[in-house]
PDB file of C-alpha atoms and ligand atoms in Angstrom:
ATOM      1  CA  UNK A   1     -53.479  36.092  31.526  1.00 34.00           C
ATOM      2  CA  UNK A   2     -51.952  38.548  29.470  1.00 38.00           C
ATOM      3  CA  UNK A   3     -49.698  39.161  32.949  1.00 46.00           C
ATOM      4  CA  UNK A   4     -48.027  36.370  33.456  1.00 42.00           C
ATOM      5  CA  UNK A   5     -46.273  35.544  30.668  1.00 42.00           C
ATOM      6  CA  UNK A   6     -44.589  38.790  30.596  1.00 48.00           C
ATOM      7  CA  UNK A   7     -43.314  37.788  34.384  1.00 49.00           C
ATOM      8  CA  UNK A   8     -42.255  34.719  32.950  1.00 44.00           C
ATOM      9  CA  UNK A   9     -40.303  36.959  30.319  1.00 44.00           C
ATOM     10  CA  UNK A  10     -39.276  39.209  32.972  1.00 46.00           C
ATOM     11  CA  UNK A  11     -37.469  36.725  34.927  1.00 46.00           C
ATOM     12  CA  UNK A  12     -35.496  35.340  32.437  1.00 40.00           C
ATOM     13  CA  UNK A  13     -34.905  38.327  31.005  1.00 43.00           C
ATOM     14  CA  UNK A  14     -33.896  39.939  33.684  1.00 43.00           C
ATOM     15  CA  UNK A  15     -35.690  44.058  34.404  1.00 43.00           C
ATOM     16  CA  UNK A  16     -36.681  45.054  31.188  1.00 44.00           C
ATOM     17  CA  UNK A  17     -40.049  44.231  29.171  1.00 45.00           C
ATOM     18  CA  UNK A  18     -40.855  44.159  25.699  1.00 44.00           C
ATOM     19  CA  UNK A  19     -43.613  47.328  25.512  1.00 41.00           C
ATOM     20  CA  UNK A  20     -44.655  49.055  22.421  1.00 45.00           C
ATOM     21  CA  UNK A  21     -41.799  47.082  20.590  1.00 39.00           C
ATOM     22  CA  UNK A  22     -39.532  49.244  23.079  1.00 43.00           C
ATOM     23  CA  UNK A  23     -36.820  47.993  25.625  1.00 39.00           C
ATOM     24  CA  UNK A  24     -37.939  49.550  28.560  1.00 62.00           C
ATOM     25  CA  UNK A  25     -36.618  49.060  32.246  1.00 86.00           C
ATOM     26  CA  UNK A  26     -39.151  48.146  35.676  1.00 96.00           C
ATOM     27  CA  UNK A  27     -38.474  50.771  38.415  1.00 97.00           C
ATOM     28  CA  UNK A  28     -35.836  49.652  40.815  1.00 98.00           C
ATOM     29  CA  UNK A  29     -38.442  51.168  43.560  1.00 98.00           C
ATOM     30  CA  UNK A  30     -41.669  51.667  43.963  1.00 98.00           C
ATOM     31  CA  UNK A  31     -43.017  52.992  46.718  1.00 99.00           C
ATOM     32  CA  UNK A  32     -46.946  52.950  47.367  1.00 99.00           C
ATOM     33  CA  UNK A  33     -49.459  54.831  49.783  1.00 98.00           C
ATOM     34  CA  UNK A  34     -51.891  52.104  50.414  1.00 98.00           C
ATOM     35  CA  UNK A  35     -55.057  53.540  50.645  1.00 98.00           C
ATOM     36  CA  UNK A  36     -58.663  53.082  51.032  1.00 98.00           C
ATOM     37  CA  UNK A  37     -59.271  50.297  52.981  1.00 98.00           C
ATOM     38  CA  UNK A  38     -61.793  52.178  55.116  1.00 98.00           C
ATOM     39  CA  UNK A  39     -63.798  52.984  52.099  1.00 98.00           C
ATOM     40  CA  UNK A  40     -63.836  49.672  50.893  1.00 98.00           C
ATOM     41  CA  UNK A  41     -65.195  47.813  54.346  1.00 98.00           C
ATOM     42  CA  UNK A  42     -67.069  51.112  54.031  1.00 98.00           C
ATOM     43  CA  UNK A  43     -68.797  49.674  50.705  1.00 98.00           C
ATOM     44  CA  UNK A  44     -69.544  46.468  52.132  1.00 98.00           C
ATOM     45  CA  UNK A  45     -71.039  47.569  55.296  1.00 98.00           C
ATOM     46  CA  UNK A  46     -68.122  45.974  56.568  1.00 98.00           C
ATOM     47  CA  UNK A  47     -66.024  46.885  60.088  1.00 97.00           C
ATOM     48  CA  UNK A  48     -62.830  49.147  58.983  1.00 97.00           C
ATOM     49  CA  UNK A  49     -60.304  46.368  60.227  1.00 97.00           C
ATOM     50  CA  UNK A  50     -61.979  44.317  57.153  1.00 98.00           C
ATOM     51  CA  UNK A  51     -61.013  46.733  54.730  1.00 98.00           C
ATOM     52  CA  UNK A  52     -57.166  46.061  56.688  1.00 98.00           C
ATOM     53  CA  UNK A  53     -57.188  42.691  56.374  1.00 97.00           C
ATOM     54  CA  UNK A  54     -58.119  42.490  52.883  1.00 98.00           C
ATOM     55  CA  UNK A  55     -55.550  45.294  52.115  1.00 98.00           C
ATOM     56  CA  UNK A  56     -53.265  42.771  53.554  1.00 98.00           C
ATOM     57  CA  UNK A  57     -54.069  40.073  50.858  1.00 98.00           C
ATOM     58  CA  UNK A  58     -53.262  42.906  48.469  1.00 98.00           C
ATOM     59  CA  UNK A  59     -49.775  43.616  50.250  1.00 98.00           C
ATOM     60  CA  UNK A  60     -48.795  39.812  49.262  1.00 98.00           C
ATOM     61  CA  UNK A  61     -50.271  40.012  45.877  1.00 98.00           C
ATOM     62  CA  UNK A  62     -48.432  42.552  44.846  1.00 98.00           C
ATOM     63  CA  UNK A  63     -44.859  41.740  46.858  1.00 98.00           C
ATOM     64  CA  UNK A  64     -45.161  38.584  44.521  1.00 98.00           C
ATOM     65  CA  UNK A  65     -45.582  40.516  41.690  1.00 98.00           C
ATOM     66  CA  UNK A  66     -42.755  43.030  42.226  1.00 98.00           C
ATOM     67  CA  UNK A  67     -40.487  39.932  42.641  1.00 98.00           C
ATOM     68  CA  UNK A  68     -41.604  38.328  39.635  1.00 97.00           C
ATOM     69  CA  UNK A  69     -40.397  41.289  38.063  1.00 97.00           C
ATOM     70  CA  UNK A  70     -37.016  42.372  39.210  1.00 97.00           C
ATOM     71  CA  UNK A  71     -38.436  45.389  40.960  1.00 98.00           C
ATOM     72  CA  UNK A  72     -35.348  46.106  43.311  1.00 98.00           C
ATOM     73  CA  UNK A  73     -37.258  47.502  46.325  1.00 98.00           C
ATOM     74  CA  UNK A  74     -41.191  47.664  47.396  1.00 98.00           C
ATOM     75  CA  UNK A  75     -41.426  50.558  50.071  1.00 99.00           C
ATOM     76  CA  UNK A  76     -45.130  50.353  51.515  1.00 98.00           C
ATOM     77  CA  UNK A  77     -46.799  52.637  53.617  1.00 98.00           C
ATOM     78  CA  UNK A  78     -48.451  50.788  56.392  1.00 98.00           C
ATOM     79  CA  UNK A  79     -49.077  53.165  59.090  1.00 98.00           C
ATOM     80  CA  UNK A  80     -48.064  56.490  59.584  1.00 98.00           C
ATOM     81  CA  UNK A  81     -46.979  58.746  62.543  1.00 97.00           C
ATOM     82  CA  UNK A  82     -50.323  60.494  62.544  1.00 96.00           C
ATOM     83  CA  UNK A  83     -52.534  57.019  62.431  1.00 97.00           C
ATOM     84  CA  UNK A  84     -51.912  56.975  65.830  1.00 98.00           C
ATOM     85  CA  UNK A  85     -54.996  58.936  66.110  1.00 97.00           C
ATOM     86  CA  UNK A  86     -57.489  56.265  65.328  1.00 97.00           C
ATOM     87  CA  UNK A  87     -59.576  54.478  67.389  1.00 96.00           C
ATOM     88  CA  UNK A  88     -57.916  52.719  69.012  1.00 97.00           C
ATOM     89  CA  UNK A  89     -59.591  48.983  68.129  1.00 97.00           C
ATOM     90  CA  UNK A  90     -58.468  49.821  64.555  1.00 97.00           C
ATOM     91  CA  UNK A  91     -54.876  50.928  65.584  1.00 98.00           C
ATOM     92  CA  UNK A  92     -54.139  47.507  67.596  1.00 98.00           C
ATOM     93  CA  UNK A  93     -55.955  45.624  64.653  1.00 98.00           C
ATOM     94  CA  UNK A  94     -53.378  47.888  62.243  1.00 98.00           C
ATOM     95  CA  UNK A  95     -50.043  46.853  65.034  1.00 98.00           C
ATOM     96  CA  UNK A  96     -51.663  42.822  64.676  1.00 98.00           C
ATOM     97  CA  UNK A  97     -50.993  42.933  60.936  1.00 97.00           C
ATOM     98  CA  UNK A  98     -47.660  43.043  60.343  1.00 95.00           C
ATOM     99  CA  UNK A  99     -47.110  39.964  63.064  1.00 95.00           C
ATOM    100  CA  UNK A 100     -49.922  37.994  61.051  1.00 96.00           C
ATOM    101  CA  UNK A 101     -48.693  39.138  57.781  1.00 97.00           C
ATOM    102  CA  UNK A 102     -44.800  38.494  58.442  1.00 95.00           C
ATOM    103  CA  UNK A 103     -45.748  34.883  60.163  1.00 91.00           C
ATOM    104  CA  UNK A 104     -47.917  33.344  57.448  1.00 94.00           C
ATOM    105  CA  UNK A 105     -45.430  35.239  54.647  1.00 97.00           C
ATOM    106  CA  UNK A 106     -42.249  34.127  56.119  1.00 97.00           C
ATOM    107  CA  UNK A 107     -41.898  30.348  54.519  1.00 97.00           C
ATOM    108  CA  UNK A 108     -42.285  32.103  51.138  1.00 98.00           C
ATOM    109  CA  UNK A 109     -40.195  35.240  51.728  1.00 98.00           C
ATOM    110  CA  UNK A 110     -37.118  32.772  52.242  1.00 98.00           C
ATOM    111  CA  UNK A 111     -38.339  30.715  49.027  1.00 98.00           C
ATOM    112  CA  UNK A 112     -38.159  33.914  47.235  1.00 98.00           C
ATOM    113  CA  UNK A 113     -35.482  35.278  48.850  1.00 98.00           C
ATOM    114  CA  UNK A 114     -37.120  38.365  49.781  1.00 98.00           C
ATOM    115  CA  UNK A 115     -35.071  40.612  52.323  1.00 98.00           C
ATOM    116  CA  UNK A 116     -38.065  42.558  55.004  1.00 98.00           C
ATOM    117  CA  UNK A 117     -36.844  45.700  56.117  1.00 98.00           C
ATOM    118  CA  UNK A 118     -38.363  48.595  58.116  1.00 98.00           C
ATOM    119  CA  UNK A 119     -38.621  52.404  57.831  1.00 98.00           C
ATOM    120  CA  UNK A 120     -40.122  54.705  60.981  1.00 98.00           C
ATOM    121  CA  UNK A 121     -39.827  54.476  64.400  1.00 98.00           C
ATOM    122  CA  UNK A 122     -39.114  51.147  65.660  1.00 97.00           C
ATOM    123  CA  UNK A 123     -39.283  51.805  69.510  1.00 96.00           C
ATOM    124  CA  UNK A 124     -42.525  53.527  69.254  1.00 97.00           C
ATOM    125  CA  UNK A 125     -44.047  50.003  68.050  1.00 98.00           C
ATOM    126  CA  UNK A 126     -45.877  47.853  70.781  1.00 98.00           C
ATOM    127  CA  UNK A 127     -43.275  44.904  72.200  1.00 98.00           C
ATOM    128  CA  UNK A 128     -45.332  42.033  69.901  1.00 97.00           C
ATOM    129  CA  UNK A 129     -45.230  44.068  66.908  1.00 98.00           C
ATOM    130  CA  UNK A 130     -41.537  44.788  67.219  1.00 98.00           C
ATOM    131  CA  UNK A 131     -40.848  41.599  67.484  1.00 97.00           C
ATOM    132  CA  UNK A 132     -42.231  40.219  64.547  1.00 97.00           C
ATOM    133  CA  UNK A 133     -40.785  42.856  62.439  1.00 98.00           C
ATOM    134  CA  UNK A 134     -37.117  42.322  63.992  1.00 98.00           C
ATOM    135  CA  UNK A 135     -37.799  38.287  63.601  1.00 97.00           C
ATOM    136  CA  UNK A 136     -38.385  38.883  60.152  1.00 98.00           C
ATOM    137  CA  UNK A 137     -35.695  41.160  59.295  1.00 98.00           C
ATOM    138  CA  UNK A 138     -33.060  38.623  61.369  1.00 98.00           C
ATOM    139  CA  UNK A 139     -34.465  35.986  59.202  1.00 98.00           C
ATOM    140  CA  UNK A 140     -34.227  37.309  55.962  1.00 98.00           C
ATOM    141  CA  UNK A 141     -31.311  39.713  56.253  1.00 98.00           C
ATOM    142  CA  UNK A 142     -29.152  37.552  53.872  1.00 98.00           C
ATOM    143  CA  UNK A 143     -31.894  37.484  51.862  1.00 98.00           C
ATOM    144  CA  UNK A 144     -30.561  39.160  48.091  1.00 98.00           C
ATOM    145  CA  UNK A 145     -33.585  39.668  46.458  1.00 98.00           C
ATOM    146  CA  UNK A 146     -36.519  42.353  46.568  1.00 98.00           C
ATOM    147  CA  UNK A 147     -36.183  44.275  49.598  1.00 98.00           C
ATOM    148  CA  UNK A 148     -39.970  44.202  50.969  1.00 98.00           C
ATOM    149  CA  UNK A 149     -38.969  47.893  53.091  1.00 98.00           C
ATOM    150  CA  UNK A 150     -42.447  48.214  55.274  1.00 98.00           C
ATOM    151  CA  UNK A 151     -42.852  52.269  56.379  1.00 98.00           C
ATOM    152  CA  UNK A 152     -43.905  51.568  60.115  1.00 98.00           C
ATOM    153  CA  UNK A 153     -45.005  54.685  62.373  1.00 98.00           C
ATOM    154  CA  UNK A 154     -43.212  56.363  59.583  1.00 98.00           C
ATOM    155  CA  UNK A 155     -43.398  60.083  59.335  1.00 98.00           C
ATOM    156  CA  UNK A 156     -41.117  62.298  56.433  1.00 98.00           C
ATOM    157  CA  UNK A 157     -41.265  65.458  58.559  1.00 98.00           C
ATOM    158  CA  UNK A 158     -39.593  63.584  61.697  1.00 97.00           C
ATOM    159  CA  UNK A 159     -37.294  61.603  60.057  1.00 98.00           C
ATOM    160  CA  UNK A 160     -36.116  64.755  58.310  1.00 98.00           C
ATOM    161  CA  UNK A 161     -35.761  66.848  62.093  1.00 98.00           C
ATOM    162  CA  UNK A 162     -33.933  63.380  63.217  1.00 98.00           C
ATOM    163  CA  UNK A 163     -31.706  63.739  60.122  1.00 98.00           C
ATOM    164  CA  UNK A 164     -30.873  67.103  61.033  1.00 98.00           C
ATOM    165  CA  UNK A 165     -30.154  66.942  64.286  1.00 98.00           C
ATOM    166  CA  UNK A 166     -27.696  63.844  63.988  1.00 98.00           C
ATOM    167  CA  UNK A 167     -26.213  66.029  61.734  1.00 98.00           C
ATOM    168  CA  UNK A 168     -25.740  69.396  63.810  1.00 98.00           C
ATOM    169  CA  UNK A 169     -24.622  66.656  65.976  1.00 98.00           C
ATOM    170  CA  UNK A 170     -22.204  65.577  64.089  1.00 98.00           C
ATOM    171  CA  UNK A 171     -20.908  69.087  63.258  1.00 98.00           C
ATOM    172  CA  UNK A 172     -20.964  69.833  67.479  1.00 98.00           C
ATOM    173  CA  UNK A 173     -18.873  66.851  67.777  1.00 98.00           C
ATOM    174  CA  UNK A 174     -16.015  67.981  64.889  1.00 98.00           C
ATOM    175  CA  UNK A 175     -16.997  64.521  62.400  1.00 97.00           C
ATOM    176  CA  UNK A 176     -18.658  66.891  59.738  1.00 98.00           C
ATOM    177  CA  UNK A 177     -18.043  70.318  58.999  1.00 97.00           C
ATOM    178  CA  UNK A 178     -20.563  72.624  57.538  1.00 97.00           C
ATOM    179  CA  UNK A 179     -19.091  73.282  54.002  1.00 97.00           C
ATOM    180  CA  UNK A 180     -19.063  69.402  53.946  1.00 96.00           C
ATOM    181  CA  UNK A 181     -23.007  69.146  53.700  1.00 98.00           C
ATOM    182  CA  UNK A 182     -24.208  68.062  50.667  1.00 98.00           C
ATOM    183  CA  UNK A 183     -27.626  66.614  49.212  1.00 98.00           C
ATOM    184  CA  UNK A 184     -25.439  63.427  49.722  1.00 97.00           C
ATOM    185  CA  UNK A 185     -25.532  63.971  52.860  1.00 98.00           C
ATOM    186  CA  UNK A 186     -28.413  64.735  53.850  1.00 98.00           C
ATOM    187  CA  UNK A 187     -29.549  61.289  52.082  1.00 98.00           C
ATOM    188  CA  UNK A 188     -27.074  59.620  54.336  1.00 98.00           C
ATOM    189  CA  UNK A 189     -28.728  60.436  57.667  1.00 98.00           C
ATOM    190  CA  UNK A 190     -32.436  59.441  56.235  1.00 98.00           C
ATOM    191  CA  UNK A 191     -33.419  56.125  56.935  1.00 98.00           C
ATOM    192  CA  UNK A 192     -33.092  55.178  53.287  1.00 98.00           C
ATOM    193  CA  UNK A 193     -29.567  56.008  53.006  1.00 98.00           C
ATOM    194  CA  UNK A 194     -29.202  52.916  51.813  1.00 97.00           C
ATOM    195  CA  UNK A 195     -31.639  52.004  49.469  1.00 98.00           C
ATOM    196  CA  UNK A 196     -32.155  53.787  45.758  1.00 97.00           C
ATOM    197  CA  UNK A 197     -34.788  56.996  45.375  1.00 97.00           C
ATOM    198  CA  UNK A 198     -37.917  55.923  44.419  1.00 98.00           C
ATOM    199  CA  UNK A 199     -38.520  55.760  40.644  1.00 98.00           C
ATOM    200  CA  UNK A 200     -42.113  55.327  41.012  1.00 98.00           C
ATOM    201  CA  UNK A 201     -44.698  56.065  43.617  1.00 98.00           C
ATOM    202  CA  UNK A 202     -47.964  54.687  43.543  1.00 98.00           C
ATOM    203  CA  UNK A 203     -51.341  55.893  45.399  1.00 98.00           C
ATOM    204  CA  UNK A 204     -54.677  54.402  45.606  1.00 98.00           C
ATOM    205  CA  UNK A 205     -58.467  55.280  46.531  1.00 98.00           C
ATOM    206  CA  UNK A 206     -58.490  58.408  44.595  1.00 98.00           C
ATOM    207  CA  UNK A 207     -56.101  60.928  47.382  1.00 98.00           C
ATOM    208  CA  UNK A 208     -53.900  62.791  45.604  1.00 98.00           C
ATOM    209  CA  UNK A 209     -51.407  64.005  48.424  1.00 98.00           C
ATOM    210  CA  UNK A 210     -48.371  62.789  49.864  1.00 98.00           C
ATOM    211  CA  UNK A 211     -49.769  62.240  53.311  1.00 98.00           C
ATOM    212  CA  UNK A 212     -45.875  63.125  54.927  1.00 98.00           C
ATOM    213  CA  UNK A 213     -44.371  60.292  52.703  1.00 98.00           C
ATOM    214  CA  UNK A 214     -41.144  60.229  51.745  1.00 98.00           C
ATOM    215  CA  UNK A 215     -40.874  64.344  51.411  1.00 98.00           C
ATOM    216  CA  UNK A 216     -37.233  64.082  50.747  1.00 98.00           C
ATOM    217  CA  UNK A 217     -36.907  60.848  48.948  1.00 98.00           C
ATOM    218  CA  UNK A 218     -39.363  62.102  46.356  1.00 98.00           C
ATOM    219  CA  UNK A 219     -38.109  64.769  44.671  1.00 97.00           C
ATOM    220  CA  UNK A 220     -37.978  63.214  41.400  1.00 96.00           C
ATOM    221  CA  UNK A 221     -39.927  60.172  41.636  1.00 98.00           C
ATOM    222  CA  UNK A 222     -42.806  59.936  39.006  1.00 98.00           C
ATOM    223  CA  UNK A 223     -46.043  59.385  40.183  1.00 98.00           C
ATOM    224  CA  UNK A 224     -48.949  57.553  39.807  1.00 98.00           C
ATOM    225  CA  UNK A 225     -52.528  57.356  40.994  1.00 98.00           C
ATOM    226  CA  UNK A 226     -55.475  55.373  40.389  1.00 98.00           C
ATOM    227  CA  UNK A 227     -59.346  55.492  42.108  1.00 98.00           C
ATOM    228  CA  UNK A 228     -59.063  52.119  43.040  1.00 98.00           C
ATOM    229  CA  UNK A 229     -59.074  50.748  46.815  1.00 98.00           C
ATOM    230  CA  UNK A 230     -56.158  49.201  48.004  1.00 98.00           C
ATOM    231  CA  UNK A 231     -58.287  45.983  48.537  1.00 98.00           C
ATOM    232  CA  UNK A 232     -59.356  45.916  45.164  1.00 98.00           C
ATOM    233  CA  UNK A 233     -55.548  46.739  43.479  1.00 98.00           C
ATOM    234  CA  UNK A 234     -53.869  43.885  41.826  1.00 98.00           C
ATOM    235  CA  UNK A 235     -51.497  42.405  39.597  1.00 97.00           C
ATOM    236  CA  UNK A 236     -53.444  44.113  36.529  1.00 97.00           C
ATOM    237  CA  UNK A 237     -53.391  47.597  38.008  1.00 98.00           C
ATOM    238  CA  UNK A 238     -49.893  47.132  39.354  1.00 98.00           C
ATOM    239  CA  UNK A 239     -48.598  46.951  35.628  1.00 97.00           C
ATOM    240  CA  UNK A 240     -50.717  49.838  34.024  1.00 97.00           C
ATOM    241  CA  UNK A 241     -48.624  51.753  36.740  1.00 98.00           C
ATOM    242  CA  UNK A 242     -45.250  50.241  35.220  1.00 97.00           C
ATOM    243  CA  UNK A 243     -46.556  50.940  31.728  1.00 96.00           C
ATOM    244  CA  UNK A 244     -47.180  54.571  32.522  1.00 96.00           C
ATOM    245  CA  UNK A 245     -43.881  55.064  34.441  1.00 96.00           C
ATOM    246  CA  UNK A 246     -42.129  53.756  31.038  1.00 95.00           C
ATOM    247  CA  UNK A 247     -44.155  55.916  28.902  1.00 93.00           C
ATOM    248  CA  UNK A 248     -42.666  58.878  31.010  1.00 93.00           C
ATOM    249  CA  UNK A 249     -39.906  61.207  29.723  1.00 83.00           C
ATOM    250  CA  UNK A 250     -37.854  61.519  33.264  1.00 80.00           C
ATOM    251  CA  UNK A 251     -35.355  64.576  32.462  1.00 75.00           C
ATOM    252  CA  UNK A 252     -34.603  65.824  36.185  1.00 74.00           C
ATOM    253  CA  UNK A 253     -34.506  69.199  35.145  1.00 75.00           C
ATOM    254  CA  UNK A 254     -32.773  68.817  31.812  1.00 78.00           C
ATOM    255  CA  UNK A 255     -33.633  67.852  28.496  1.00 74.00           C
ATOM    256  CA  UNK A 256     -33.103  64.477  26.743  1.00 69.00           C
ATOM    257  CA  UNK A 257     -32.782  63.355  23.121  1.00 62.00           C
ATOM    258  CA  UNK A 258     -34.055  64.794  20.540  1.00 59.00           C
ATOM    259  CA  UNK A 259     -35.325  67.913  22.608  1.00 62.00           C
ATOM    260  CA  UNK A 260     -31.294  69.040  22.459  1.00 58.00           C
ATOM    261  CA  UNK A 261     -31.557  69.532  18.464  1.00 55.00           C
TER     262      UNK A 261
HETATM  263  C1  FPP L 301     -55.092  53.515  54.614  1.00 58.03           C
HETATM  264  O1  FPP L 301     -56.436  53.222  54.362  1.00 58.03           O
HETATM  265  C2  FPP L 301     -54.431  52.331  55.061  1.00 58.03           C
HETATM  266  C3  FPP L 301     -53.795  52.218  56.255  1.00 58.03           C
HETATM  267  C4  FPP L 301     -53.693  53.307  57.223  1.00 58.03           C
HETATM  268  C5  FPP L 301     -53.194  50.937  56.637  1.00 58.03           C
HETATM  269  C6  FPP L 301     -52.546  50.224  55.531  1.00 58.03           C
HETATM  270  C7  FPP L 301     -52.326  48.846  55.961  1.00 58.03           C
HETATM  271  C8  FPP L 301     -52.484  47.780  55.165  1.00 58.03           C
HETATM  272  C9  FPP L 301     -52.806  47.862  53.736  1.00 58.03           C
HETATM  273  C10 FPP L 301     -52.232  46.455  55.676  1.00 58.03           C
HETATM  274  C11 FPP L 301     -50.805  46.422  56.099  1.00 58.03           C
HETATM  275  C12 FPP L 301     -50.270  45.141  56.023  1.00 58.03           C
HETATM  276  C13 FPP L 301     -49.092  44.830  56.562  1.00 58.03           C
HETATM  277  C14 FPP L 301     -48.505  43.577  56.148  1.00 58.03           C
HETATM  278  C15 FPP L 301     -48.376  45.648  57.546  1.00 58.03           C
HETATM  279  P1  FPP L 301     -57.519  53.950  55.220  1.00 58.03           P
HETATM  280  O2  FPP L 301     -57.818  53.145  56.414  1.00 58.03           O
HETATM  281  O3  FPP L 301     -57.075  55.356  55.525  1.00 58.03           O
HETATM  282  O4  FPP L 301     -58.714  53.965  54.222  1.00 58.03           O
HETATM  283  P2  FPP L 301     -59.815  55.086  54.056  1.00 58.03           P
HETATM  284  O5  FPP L 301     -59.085  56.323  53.595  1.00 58.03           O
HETATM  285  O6  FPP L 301     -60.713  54.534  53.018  1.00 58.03           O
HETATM  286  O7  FPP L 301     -60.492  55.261  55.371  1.00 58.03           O
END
């Protein structure tokens, strides 16, 4: 497939691909809102937690992929602070995955050298959940390749409240003082002070909303959407989204090239 020899380019070759006869770079990160897994057990007449565990296939699928391709980090959205209000069968089959994911995904992490980390609210996880997420981050933390970053009773409005009051904190205490704040740092007290804004975010199923994802991070991330279910997304659909993102003009605000003259 048409695919995989531009990985096997890609590797080599280190983050760019040959595309329209133009050097063009892969996204350092791409985040993704995985979505419609309901809809697709939904289609099948299946039980919801199908449509999880499939998506979960897809999770691996496309962590291989980004690897293959020198994508820097992979920030998924797995389960948010408000998915707490499911049922709550489908919320402990949700808290199972990441323990059944992380186990059978392990051996080839380390192969790969992929480094797991976590974004949300670590303490609000159940105990068997937590620790499969901390085994896997002790595991791989020397890890230097993609960062797999899982978003984990992650919400964007909270961790921006947090943020703020560490750093009102922070001013009480005499470390910061107010003239000091900048965007900078702001950034610093988010949980992804210290990984790279998104370049690209990604949603399935059709939604076109941020669902409290990544408010901050976002600001000049380009996006990309596509009708398909996460189930059904693969290796295919994950490159149209690179080949769009590199068919953008990202100015942040300003003009570029030939739009000076
Ligand atoms: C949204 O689809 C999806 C979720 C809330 C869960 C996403 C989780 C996975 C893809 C598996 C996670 C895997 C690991 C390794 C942690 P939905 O249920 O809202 O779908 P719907 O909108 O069609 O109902």
């Amino acid at each position: 497939m048409v695919f995989y020899n531009f990985f096997k380019k890609t590797k080599n070759d280190k983050k760019t691909s040959d595309l329209d006869g133009k050097i063009e770079v892969i996204p350092s990160h791409i985040a993704i809102i995985m979505d419609g897994n309901g809809r697709w057990a939904k289609k099948r007449a299946m039980p919801r937690i199908a449509g999880h565990q499939e998506g979960m296939k897809t999770v691996r699928k496309i962590a291989r992929v980004a690897d293959e391709l020198g994508v820097k980090v992979l920030t998924l959205y797995a389960f948010s602070t408000e998915n707490w209000k499911r049922p709550k069968t489908e919320v402990d089959y949700l808290m199972s995955l990441p323990e059944k994911f992380l186990n059978d995904f392990l051996p080839e992490m380390m192969e790969r050298n992929i480094c797991v980390q976590m974004i949300g609210e670590k303490d609000g996880l159940p105990e068997h959940t937590k620790r499969a997420i901390n085994n896997a981050m002790e595991k791989t933390k020397n890890n230097t390749g993609l960062i797999l970053n899982f978003a984990l009773n992650y919400g964007s409005r909270a961790e921006i409240v947090k943020a703020m009051k560490n750093i009102m904190a922070d001013v009480q205490e005499g470390k910061l003082s107010i003239e000091a704040i900048t965007e900078e740092t702001v950034n610093q007290y988010l949980m992804t002070s210290h990984l790279p804004e998104p370049d690209l975010l990604i949603r399935t199923s059709g939604e076109v909303r941020l669902s409290n994802f990544m408010l901050w991070q976002l600001a000049y991330t380009e996006f990309w959407f596509t009708d398909t279910l996460w189930p059904d997304f693969d290796e295919e659909k994950f490159l149209e989204a690179i080949y769009a993102y590199q068919r953008r003009n990202r100015r942040y605000g300003g003009l570029k090239g030939e739009e000076l003259y």
